[in-house]
PDB file of C-alpha atoms in Angstrom:
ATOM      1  CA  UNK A 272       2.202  -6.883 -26.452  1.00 62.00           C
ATOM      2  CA  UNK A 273      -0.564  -5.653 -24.044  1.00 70.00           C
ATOM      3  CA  UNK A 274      -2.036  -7.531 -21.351  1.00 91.00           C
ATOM      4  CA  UNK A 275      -5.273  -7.432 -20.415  1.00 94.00           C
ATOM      5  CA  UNK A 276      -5.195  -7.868 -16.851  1.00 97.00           C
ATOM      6  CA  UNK A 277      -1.474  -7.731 -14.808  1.00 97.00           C
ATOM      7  CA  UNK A 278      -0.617  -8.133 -11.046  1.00 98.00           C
ATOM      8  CA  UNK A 279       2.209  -6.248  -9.752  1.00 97.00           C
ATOM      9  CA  UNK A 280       3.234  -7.260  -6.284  1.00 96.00           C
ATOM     10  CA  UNK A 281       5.518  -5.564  -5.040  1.00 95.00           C
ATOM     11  CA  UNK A 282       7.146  -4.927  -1.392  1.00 93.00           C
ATOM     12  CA  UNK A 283       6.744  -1.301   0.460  1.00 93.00           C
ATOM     13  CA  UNK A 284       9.950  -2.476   2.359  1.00 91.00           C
ATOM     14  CA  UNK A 285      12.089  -2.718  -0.928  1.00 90.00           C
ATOM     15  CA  UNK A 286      11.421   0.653  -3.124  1.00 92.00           C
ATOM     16  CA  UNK A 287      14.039  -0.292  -5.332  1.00 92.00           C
ATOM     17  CA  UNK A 288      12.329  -3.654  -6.521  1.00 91.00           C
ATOM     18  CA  UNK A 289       8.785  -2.078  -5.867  1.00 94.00           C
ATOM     19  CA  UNK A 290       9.465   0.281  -8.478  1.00 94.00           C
ATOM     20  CA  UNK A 291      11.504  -1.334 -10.951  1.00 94.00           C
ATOM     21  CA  UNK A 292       8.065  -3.900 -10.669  1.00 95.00           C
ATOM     22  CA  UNK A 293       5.976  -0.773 -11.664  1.00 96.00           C
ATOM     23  CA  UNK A 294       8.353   0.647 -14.411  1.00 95.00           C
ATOM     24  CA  UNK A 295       8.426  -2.478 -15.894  1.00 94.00           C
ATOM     25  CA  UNK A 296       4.523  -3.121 -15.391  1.00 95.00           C
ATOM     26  CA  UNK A 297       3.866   0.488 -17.169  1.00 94.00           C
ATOM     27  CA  UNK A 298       5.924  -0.864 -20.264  1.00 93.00           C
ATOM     28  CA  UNK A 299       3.586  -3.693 -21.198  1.00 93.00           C
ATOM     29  CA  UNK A 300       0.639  -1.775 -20.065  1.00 91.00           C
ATOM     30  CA  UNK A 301      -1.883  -0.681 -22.620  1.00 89.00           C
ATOM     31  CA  UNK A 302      -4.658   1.706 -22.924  1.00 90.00           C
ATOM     32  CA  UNK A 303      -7.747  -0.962 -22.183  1.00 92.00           C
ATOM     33  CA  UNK A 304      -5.364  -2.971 -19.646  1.00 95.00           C
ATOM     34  CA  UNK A 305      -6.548  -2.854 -15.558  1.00 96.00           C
ATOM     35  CA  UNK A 306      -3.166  -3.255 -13.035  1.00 97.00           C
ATOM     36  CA  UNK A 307      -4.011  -4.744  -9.627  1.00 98.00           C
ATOM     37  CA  UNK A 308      -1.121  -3.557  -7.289  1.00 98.00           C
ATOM     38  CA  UNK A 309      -1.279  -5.746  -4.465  1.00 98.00           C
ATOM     39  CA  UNK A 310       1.644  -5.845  -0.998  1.00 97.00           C
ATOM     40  CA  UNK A 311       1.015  -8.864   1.464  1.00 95.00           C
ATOM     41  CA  UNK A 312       1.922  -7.686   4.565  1.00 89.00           C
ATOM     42  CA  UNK A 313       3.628 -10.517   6.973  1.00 78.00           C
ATOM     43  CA  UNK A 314       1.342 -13.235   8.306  1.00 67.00           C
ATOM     44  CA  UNK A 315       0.568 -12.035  12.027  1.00 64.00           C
ATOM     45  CA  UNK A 316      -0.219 -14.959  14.177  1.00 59.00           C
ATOM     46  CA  UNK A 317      -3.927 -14.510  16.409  1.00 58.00           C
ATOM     47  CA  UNK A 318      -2.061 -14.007  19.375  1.00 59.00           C
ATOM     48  CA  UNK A 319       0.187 -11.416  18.454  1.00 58.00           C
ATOM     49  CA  UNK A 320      -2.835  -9.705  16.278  1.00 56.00           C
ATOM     50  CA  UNK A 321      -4.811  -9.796  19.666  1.00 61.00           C
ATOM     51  CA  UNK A 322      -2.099  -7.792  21.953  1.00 61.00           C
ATOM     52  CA  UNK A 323      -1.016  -5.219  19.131  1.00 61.00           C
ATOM     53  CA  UNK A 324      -4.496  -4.099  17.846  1.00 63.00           C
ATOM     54  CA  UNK A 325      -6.233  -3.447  14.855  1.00 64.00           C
ATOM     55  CA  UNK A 326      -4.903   0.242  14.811  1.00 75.00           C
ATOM     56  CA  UNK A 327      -2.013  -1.414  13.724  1.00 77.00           C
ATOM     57  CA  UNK A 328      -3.141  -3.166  11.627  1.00 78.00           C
ATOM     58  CA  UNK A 329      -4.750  -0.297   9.877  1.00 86.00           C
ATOM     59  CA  UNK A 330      -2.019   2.063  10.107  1.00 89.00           C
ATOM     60  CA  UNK A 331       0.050  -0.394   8.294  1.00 88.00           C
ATOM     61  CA  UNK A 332      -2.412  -1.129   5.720  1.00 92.00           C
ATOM     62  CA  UNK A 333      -3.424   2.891   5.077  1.00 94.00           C
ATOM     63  CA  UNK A 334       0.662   3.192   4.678  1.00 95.00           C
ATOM     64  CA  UNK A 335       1.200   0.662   2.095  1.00 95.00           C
ATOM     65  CA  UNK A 336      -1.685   2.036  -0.244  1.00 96.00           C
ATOM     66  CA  UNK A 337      -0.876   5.516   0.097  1.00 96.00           C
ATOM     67  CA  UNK A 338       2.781   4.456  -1.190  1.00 96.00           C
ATOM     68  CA  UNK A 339       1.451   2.030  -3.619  1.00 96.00           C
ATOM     69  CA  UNK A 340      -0.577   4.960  -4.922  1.00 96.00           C
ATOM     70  CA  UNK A 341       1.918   6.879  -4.884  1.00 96.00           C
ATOM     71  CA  UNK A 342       4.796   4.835  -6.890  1.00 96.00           C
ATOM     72  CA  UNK A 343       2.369   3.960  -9.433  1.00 96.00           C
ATOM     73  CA  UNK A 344       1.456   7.492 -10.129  1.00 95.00           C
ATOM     74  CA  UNK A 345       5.135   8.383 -10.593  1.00 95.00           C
ATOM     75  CA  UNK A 346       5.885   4.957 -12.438  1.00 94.00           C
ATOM     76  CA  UNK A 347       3.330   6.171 -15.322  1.00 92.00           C
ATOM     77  CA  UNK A 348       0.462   3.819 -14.754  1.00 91.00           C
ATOM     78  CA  UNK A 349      -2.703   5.021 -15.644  1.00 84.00           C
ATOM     79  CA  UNK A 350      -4.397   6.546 -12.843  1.00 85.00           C
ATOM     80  CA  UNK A 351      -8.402   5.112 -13.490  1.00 90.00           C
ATOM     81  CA  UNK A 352      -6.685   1.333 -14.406  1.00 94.00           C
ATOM     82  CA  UNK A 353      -4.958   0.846 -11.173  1.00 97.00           C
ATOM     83  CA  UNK A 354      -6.303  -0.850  -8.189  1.00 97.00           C
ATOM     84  CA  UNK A 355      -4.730  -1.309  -5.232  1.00 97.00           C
ATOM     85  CA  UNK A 356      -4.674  -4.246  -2.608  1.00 97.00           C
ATOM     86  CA  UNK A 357      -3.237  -5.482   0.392  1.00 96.00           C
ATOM     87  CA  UNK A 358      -3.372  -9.081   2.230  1.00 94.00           C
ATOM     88  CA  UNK A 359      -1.780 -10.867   5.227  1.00 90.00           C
ATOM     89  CA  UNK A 360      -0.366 -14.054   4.602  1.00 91.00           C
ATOM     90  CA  UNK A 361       2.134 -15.780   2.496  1.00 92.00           C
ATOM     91  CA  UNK A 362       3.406 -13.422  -0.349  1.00 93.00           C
ATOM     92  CA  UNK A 363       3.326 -16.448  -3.257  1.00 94.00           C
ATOM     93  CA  UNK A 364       0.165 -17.696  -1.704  1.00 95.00           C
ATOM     94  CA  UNK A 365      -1.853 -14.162  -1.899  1.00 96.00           C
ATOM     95  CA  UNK A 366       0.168 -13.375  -5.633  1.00 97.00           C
ATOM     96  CA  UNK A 367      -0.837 -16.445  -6.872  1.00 97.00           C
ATOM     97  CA  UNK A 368      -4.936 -16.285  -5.214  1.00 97.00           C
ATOM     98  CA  UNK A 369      -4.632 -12.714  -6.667  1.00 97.00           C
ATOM     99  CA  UNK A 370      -3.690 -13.597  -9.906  1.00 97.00           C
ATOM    100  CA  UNK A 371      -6.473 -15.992 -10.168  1.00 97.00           C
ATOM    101  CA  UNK A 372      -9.322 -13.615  -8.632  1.00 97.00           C
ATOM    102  CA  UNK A 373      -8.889 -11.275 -10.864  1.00 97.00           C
ATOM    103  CA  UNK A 374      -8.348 -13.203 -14.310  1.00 97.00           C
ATOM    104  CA  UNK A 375      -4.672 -11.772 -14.544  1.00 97.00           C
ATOM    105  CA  UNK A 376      -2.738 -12.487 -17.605  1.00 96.00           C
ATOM    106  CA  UNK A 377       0.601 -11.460 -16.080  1.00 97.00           C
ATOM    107  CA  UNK A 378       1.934 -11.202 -12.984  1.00 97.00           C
ATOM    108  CA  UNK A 379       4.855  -8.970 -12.581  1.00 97.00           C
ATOM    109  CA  UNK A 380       7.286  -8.983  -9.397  1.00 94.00           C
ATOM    110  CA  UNK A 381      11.019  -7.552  -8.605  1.00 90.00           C
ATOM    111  CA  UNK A 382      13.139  -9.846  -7.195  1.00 84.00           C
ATOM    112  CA  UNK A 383      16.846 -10.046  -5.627  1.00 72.00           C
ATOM    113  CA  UNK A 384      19.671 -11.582  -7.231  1.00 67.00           C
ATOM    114  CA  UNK A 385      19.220 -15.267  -5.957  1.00 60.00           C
ATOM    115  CA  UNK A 386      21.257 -15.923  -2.529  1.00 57.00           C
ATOM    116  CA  UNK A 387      23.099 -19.329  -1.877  1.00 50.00           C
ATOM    117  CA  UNK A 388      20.264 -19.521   0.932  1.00 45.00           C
ATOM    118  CA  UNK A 389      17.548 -18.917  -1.295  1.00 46.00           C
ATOM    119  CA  UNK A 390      18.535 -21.456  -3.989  1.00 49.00           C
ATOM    120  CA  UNK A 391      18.602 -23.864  -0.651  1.00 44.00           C
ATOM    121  CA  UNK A 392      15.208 -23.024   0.180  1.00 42.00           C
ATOM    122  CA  UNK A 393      13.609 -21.422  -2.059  1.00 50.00           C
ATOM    123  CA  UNK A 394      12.125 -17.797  -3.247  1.00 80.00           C
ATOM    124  CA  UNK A 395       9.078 -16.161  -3.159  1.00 86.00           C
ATOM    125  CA  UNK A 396       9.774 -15.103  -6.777  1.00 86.00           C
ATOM    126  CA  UNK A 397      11.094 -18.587  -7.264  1.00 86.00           C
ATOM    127  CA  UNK A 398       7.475 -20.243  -5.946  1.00 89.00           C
ATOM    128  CA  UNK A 399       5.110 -18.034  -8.005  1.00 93.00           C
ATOM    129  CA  UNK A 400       7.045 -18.690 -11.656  1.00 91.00           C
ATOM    130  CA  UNK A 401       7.007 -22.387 -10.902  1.00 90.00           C
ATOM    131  CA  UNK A 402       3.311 -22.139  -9.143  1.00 93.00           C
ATOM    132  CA  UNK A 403       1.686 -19.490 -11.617  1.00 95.00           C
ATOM    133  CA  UNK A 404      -0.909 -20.492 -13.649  1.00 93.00           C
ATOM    134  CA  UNK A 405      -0.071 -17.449 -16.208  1.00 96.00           C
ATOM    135  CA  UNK A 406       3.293 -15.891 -17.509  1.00 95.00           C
ATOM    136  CA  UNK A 407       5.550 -14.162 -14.639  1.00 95.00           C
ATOM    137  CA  UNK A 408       7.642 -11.138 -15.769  1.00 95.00           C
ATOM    138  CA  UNK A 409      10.512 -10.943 -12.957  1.00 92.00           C
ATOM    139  CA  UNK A 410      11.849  -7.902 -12.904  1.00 91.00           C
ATOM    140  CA  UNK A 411      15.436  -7.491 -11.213  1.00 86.00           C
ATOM    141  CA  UNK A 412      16.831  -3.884 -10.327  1.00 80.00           C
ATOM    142  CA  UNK A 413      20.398  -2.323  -9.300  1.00 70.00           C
ATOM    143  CA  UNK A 414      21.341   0.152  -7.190  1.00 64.00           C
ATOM    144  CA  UNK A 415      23.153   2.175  -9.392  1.00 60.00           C
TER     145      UNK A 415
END
């Protein structure tokens, strides 16, 4: 099956779940389907934002779309039905807002094998399957 419209989030600071995300993204994706790649970088508080700078904060967004551009070429998604995004704030918060901005069908994320602290309070993966208002493909990857 083919979906029309997928999110992929994935995390610059975890290749191996970024890309098992984008493998597993390319598998479902069909000829007429658009992929909106999307990395939320860590919520920076105003005052923190204010003494670090917005080169910074450009550097690290310029860095996470050239390697988002990058993994999805080599993952096989095509090249004119990706678009790429990046947001500050709270990852299930932006996956979820994403999904719904752009009419996604399915939202695809890697994800850890759950910890004993992350069954106590929760997941990011966890939030977005229980908070998604469409299907949620989690994707999990090993090291081998």
């Amino acid at each position: 099956m083919a979906y029309s419209k997928i999110v992929v989030a994935v995390d610059i600071n975890d290749v191996l779940h970024a890309r098992a995300a984008i493998d597993a993204a390319a598998a479902v994706c069909g000829p007429e389907t658009t992929v909106h790649m999307l990395y939320v970088r860590y919520h920076m508080p105003t005052r923190y934002s204010e003494l670090l700078g917005r080169d910074l904060d450009i550097k690290e967004e310029a860095e996470a779309l050239a390697l988002m551009r990058k993994w999805a070429s080599e993952g096989g998604l095509p090249d004119g039905q990706v678009h790429f995004d990046t947001r500050r704030g709270r990852v299930r918060d932006e996956v979820i807002s994403a999904a719904e901005r752009v009419g996604a069908t399915l939202i695809v994320i890697g994800s850890h094998e759950p910890t004993f602290s992350s069954k106590l309070l929760g997941s990011n993966a966890s939030a977005i399957v229980h908070q998604s208002p469409v299907s949620v493909l989690v994707v999990r990857a090993s090291a081998e």
